[in-house]
Amino acid sequence: MSSSFLGASAQSLFKVNHGPYLQEVTRDGATIVFTTSQKAFSWIELKEHGAVETEAVKHFSSKDGLKEAWNTFNAVRVEDLKPGTSYDYRVVSKEMRSFEPYKVVFGDSLATEWHTFSTVNPKKQGGTFFITSDMHFDAVKLEKLLHAAAYQTCDAFFYVGDMTSYIAEPEAPFTSFIDTSVKLFASSIPFEVVRGNHETRGNLARTYSSYFPKRDGKIYGSYLLGDVMIVMLDSGEDKAENHWVYAGLTDYDAYRTEQAEWLKKLVKTEAYKKAKYRIVLSHFPMVMGQEWKDEHAWYGWEDAIRKFLPVLNKAKVDLMVSGHTHRFFFHERNADGNAFPVLEQGADSAVRLELHDGKIWFKVVDVDGKVLLEMNIS
């Protein structure tokens, strides 16, 4: 990512140091996230693709009548856009060297290069998606998997949990996977994140969702990409609430119940019913093979299955992709109470999922590009 300085000295260190990256791109809006190296006042300039620079409109993040300022983390929502339309945007920022009640001193200013993205086209049919999980801080492995799955031809990207091992430093999500995503695609194509159980750990775990802002404030949700419905579930922690490791600070039983009630309503909506393809993403697979039941007692995982699986089994799900187990394994329909196929995509592999002409095809690849499984499940 490059930034051009407007009146900046050669010695200035003021820059956009993470991002910009796209989140929650819909048919009529998008959120652009970025950080600056020093506290600043920042905004987005946006125009339709190909329009002259003078037609760009400024978009600010504001709350209670005040524009966000004197901050380093920024999430700017732009709305009232046209469906299926390409837009150009750039970040503009003014360093703030002091912010007194009646005197503000600005420093250097910068503007990034222009980036292009497209809003969701409601008439789009199918798509090609990249899915992985369980990178556990390994950005190098993530980059290898993106290349192995030919990320350049993917329409959307999904990370299904445990991209980190815990959140104890503000930089952790950036260095683990966000920066790599920005380097390759995320300034122009969004990625969406499903939280894993490891991202609930660490003294900064409660900040995790702020890196991926949503208008409804929820981590879980659904996304309609043309005729593809993506359902993203947050399965929480894998042990019981009273397990010593949580120190009495978790409340996932109630959280999973909340999601189950939301899921019951979602599958009754016209948007869900009319979707041609229905893909569910969850860090915990909604299948627990006998080998896990014999060796482990995973209360949280079992609770997720108890609450989510009965709803999903009646919802005409085409495929679930999950992580957590660190193994690559494919569960056929009805293997263990599941009415839909479940793919555990593994910690050293990624999925390239293609939905076209009513057919569902996927390929699982490892870091060396070796194909572990190639299957048509339509």
XYZ file of C-alpha atoms in Angstrom:
378
model
C 0.000 0.000 0.000
C 1.419 3.373 -0.984
C 0.569 6.835 0.256
C 1.378 10.168 -1.332
C 2.120 13.001 1.060
C 0.536 16.402 0.607
C 3.056 18.884 1.971
C 4.823 16.308 4.148
C 8.475 16.600 5.012
C 10.917 13.915 3.908
C 11.384 12.890 7.551
C 7.684 12.370 8.292
C 6.610 8.971 9.545
C 2.904 9.721 9.277
C 1.250 7.048 7.119
C -1.614 4.618 6.725
C 0.022 1.622 8.350
C -2.782 -0.957 8.049
C -5.346 -1.189 5.292
C -7.436 0.052 3.751
C -9.573 -3.068 3.697
C -13.230 -3.600 2.866
C -15.886 -4.979 5.187
C -19.628 -5.627 4.854
C -19.906 -4.737 1.196
C -23.592 -4.859 0.259
C -25.666 -3.876 -2.740
C -25.773 -0.247 -1.536
C -22.819 0.276 0.790
C -19.390 -0.675 2.090
C -17.204 -0.118 5.127
C -13.576 0.902 4.628
C -11.202 0.186 7.527
C -7.672 1.516 8.031
C -5.283 2.760 10.686
C -2.849 5.658 10.753
C 0.540 5.688 12.424
C -0.302 8.782 14.491
C -3.539 10.298 15.741
C -5.303 12.069 12.923
C -8.484 13.313 11.273
C -9.285 10.998 8.358
C -11.933 10.469 5.708
C -12.683 8.644 2.469
C -13.017 10.207 -0.973
C -15.229 8.137 -3.274
C -16.399 8.382 -6.876
C -17.863 6.093 -9.498
C -15.170 4.161 -11.298
C -13.694 6.183 -14.122
C -15.132 9.508 -12.977
C -12.775 12.470 -12.716
C -11.150 13.145 -9.358
C -13.068 16.365 -8.841
C -16.315 14.363 -8.680
C -15.162 12.443 -5.592
C -17.349 12.888 -2.512
C -15.965 13.001 1.030
C -17.301 10.483 3.536
C -16.608 10.793 7.253
C -17.277 8.627 10.261
C -19.263 10.678 12.756
C -21.214 10.076 15.942
C -23.488 12.355 17.942
C -22.700 15.285 15.656
C -18.929 14.929 15.923
C -16.624 13.692 13.176
C -14.213 11.056 14.409
C -10.798 12.602 15.104
C -7.756 12.259 17.330
C -7.745 8.528 16.599
C -5.700 5.971 14.708
C -8.323 3.277 13.950
C -10.944 4.229 11.365
C -14.013 2.484 9.950
C -15.877 4.674 7.464
C -19.250 3.462 6.191
C -20.362 4.703 2.758
C -23.992 4.142 1.808
C -26.617 5.031 -0.804
C -24.470 3.430 -3.503
C -25.777 1.773 -6.662
C -26.061 -2.031 -6.822
C -23.551 -3.866 -9.012
C -21.522 -0.717 -9.579
C -17.767 -0.125 -9.403
C -16.391 2.709 -7.289
C -12.971 4.244 -6.728
C -11.902 5.397 -3.277
C -8.888 6.647 -1.406
C -8.010 7.484 2.178
C -7.165 11.094 3.034
C -5.801 11.956 6.469
C -4.421 14.934 8.388
C -2.091 14.266 11.267
C -3.166 15.907 14.547
C -0.202 17.011 16.632
C -2.280 18.517 19.426
C -5.979 18.734 20.248
C -6.756 21.356 22.850
C -10.277 22.622 23.691
C -9.870 25.766 21.582
C -6.832 24.991 19.426
C -6.155 22.120 17.048
C -2.705 21.778 15.486
C -2.522 19.690 12.319
C 0.653 18.168 10.952
C 1.280 16.357 7.692
C -1.454 15.282 5.289
C -1.584 12.225 3.069
C -3.707 10.611 0.397
C -3.413 6.950 -0.581
C -3.606 5.624 -4.097
C -7.055 5.014 -5.544
C -8.597 1.565 -5.044
C -11.582 0.066 -6.861
C -14.378 -2.142 -5.506
C -17.844 -3.156 -6.633
C -21.091 -3.283 -4.693
C -23.041 -6.538 -4.675
C -24.972 -7.209 -7.848
C -28.324 -8.716 -6.772
C -28.618 -10.344 -10.210
C -25.263 -12.117 -10.019
C -25.489 -15.879 -10.330
C -23.156 -18.092 -8.338
C -19.563 -17.205 -7.583
C -16.117 -18.454 -6.634
C -15.106 -18.282 -2.963
C -11.923 -18.843 -0.961
C -12.339 -20.340 2.527
C -9.754 -21.251 5.154
C -9.287 -21.325 8.929
C -6.933 -22.168 11.800
C -3.889 -20.237 10.622
C -2.939 -19.454 14.252
C -0.762 -16.410 13.485
C 0.822 -17.983 10.379
C 0.528 -15.276 7.721
C 3.103 -17.001 5.514
C 0.962 -20.133 5.327
C -2.115 -18.043 4.546
C -0.368 -16.395 1.610
C 0.722 -19.757 0.241
C -2.821 -21.082 0.459
C -4.247 -18.020 -1.267
C -1.879 -18.563 -4.175
C -2.523 -22.320 -4.217
C -6.259 -21.647 -4.570
C -5.749 -19.060 -7.345
C -7.127 -16.219 -5.227
C -6.939 -13.791 -8.163
C -10.068 -15.364 -9.648
C -12.119 -15.512 -6.428
C -15.138 -13.264 -5.847
C -15.168 -13.381 -2.034
C -13.018 -14.541 0.867
C -14.004 -16.112 4.183
C -11.902 -16.894 7.245
C -13.612 -19.479 9.441
C -11.975 -18.873 12.812
C -8.714 -19.268 14.727
C -6.760 -17.084 12.367
C -5.019 -16.057 15.597
C -4.350 -18.098 18.746
C -5.358 -15.326 21.170
C -5.649 -11.541 21.199
C -3.126 -9.991 23.565
C -1.655 -7.297 21.276
C -3.542 -4.783 19.096
C -1.363 -5.745 16.128
C -2.216 -9.472 16.298
C -5.122 -9.529 13.792
C -3.150 -7.331 11.398
C 0.061 -9.337 11.377
C -1.797 -12.666 11.445
C -3.979 -12.216 8.373
C -5.336 -8.718 7.700
C -2.082 -7.270 6.319
C -1.604 -10.282 4.047
C -5.167 -9.900 2.796
C -4.594 -6.197 2.077
C -1.376 -6.990 0.236
C -3.173 -9.375 -2.117
C -6.829 -8.339 -2.462
C -8.657 -6.775 0.502
C -8.512 -3.152 -0.636
C -10.695 -4.165 -3.586
C -12.525 -7.344 -2.494
C -13.786 -7.829 1.075
C -13.069 -10.719 3.377
C -15.508 -11.809 6.082
C -14.534 -13.373 9.394
C -16.129 -16.086 11.502
C -14.736 -15.997 15.040
C -13.031 -19.123 16.331
C -12.735 -20.261 19.921
C -9.117 -19.070 20.121
C -10.122 -15.529 19.200
C -12.201 -15.442 22.364
C -8.980 -15.718 24.393
C -6.586 -13.036 25.604
C -7.062 -9.726 27.397
C -7.942 -7.945 24.127
C -10.371 -10.581 22.847
C -13.272 -8.212 23.468
C -11.882 -5.853 20.821
C -11.807 -8.488 18.068
C -15.120 -7.606 16.443
C -14.082 -3.953 16.091
C -11.609 -4.951 13.383
C -14.561 -6.229 11.333
C -17.329 -3.670 11.985
C -20.934 -4.500 11.179
C -23.901 -2.151 11.188
C -25.844 -4.389 13.570
C -22.867 -4.833 15.888
C -23.017 -8.639 15.660
C -20.229 -11.058 14.806
C -22.605 -13.649 13.369
C -24.828 -12.839 10.402
C -25.941 -13.634 6.866
C -24.821 -12.258 3.525
C -26.723 -12.460 0.262
C -24.265 -12.336 -2.631
C -26.503 -12.409 -5.679
C -28.260 -15.766 -5.432
C -25.828 -17.146 -2.819
C -26.817 -17.035 0.849
C -23.881 -17.235 3.258
C -24.766 -17.945 6.911
C -21.975 -17.212 9.401
C -22.292 -18.670 12.912
C -20.154 -17.810 15.932
C -19.899 -21.076 17.829
C -18.086 -19.641 20.856
C -15.779 -21.575 23.172
C -15.468 -25.349 23.172
C -15.531 -26.085 26.905
C -18.133 -25.593 29.628
C -18.651 -22.131 31.109
C -17.315 -23.276 34.485
C -14.030 -24.560 33.075
C -11.123 -23.079 35.043
C -9.411 -21.662 31.952
C -12.233 -19.125 31.407
C -12.038 -17.717 34.954
C -15.818 -17.278 35.037
C -15.743 -14.663 32.248
C -17.700 -16.396 29.466
C -21.404 -16.482 28.631
C -21.563 -18.626 25.507
C -24.550 -20.781 26.475
C -26.824 -17.742 26.293
C -24.989 -16.427 23.234
C -25.544 -19.638 21.283
C -29.218 -19.617 22.309
C -29.487 -16.048 20.997
C -28.015 -17.150 17.665
C -30.286 -20.188 17.431
C -33.338 -17.939 17.779
C -31.934 -15.594 15.131
C -31.234 -18.575 12.851
C -34.813 -19.830 13.155
C -36.044 -16.459 11.905
C -33.448 -16.190 9.147
C -34.345 -19.491 7.463
C -37.977 -18.344 7.212
C -37.128 -15.133 5.338
C -37.846 -14.719 1.633
C -34.186 -13.908 0.998
C -33.097 -17.239 2.445
C -35.847 -19.242 0.743
C -35.226 -17.701 -2.675
C -31.439 -18.187 -2.603
C -30.217 -20.739 -5.130
C -27.263 -21.756 -2.957
C -27.074 -21.893 0.850
C -23.623 -22.168 2.425
C -23.078 -22.213 6.203
C -19.774 -21.276 7.832
C -19.046 -22.181 11.442
C -15.781 -22.717 13.261
C -17.174 -25.824 14.963
C -18.448 -28.457 12.523
C -22.022 -29.465 13.227
C -20.875 -33.089 13.268
C -18.896 -34.762 16.046
C -17.524 -38.123 14.992
C -17.338 -40.959 17.471
C -13.581 -40.564 17.766
C -14.114 -37.108 19.313
C -16.900 -38.286 21.571
C -14.723 -41.088 22.885
C -11.617 -38.994 23.489
C -12.909 -35.591 24.534
C -15.711 -33.895 26.388
C -16.355 -30.689 24.438
C -19.406 -29.145 26.056
C -19.381 -25.949 23.971
C -19.084 -27.829 20.691
C -21.874 -30.191 21.700
C -24.023 -27.245 22.786
C -23.578 -25.634 19.357
C -24.661 -28.862 17.681
C -27.701 -29.201 19.961
C -28.865 -25.669 19.229
C -27.907 -25.117 15.571
C -28.133 -28.519 13.882
C -31.917 -29.089 14.258
C -32.560 -25.729 12.589
C -30.015 -26.269 9.807
C -31.254 -29.791 9.092
C -34.618 -28.332 8.052
C -33.155 -25.398 6.136
C -32.028 -27.048 2.886
C -28.370 -26.261 3.481
C -26.142 -27.192 0.535
C -22.799 -27.262 2.364
C -21.197 -26.365 5.687
C -17.506 -25.459 5.824
C -15.830 -25.476 9.230
C -12.462 -25.651 10.960
C -11.461 -26.268 14.593
C -10.335 -29.904 14.377
C -7.174 -29.073 12.371
C -7.863 -32.043 10.143
C -9.148 -32.282 6.603
C -12.270 -34.447 6.599
C -15.460 -34.628 4.557
C -18.727 -35.805 6.130
C -21.337 -37.068 3.709
C -24.989 -36.219 4.299
C -26.503 -38.162 7.201
C -23.096 -39.332 8.469
C -23.879 -38.331 12.039
C -27.267 -36.677 12.168
C -26.393 -34.037 9.543
C -28.829 -33.607 6.653
C -26.192 -31.715 4.623
C -22.507 -32.333 3.783
C -19.934 -30.915 6.202
C -16.355 -30.141 5.235
C -13.695 -29.780 7.927
C -11.179 -27.957 5.783
C -8.145 -28.411 8.030
C -5.358 -26.213 9.396
C -2.983 -26.692 6.454
C -5.396 -26.398 3.578
C -7.955 -24.124 1.963
C -11.132 -24.516 -0.067
C -11.900 -23.102 -3.456
C -15.688 -23.248 -3.724
C -17.370 -22.721 -7.091
C -21.122 -22.272 -7.495
C -22.267 -22.130 -11.100
C -25.299 -23.236 -13.137
C -26.893 -24.876 -10.112
C -23.779 -26.969 -9.462
C -21.660 -26.918 -6.302
C -18.029 -27.850 -6.810
C -15.139 -27.531 -4.418
C -11.438 -28.247 -4.346
C -9.340 -28.565 -1.192
C -5.653 -27.680 -1.638
C -2.650 -27.685 0.700
C 0.163 -25.118 0.922
C 2.073 -26.803 -1.912
C -0.917 -26.722 -4.222
C -1.600 -30.442 -3.885
C -5.279 -31.257 -4.371
C -6.567 -33.174 -1.356
C -10.126 -33.511 -2.581
C -12.084 -32.395 -5.604
C -15.828 -32.970 -5.556
C -19.143 -32.010 -7.094
C -21.927 -32.223 -4.478
C -24.864 -30.851 -6.465
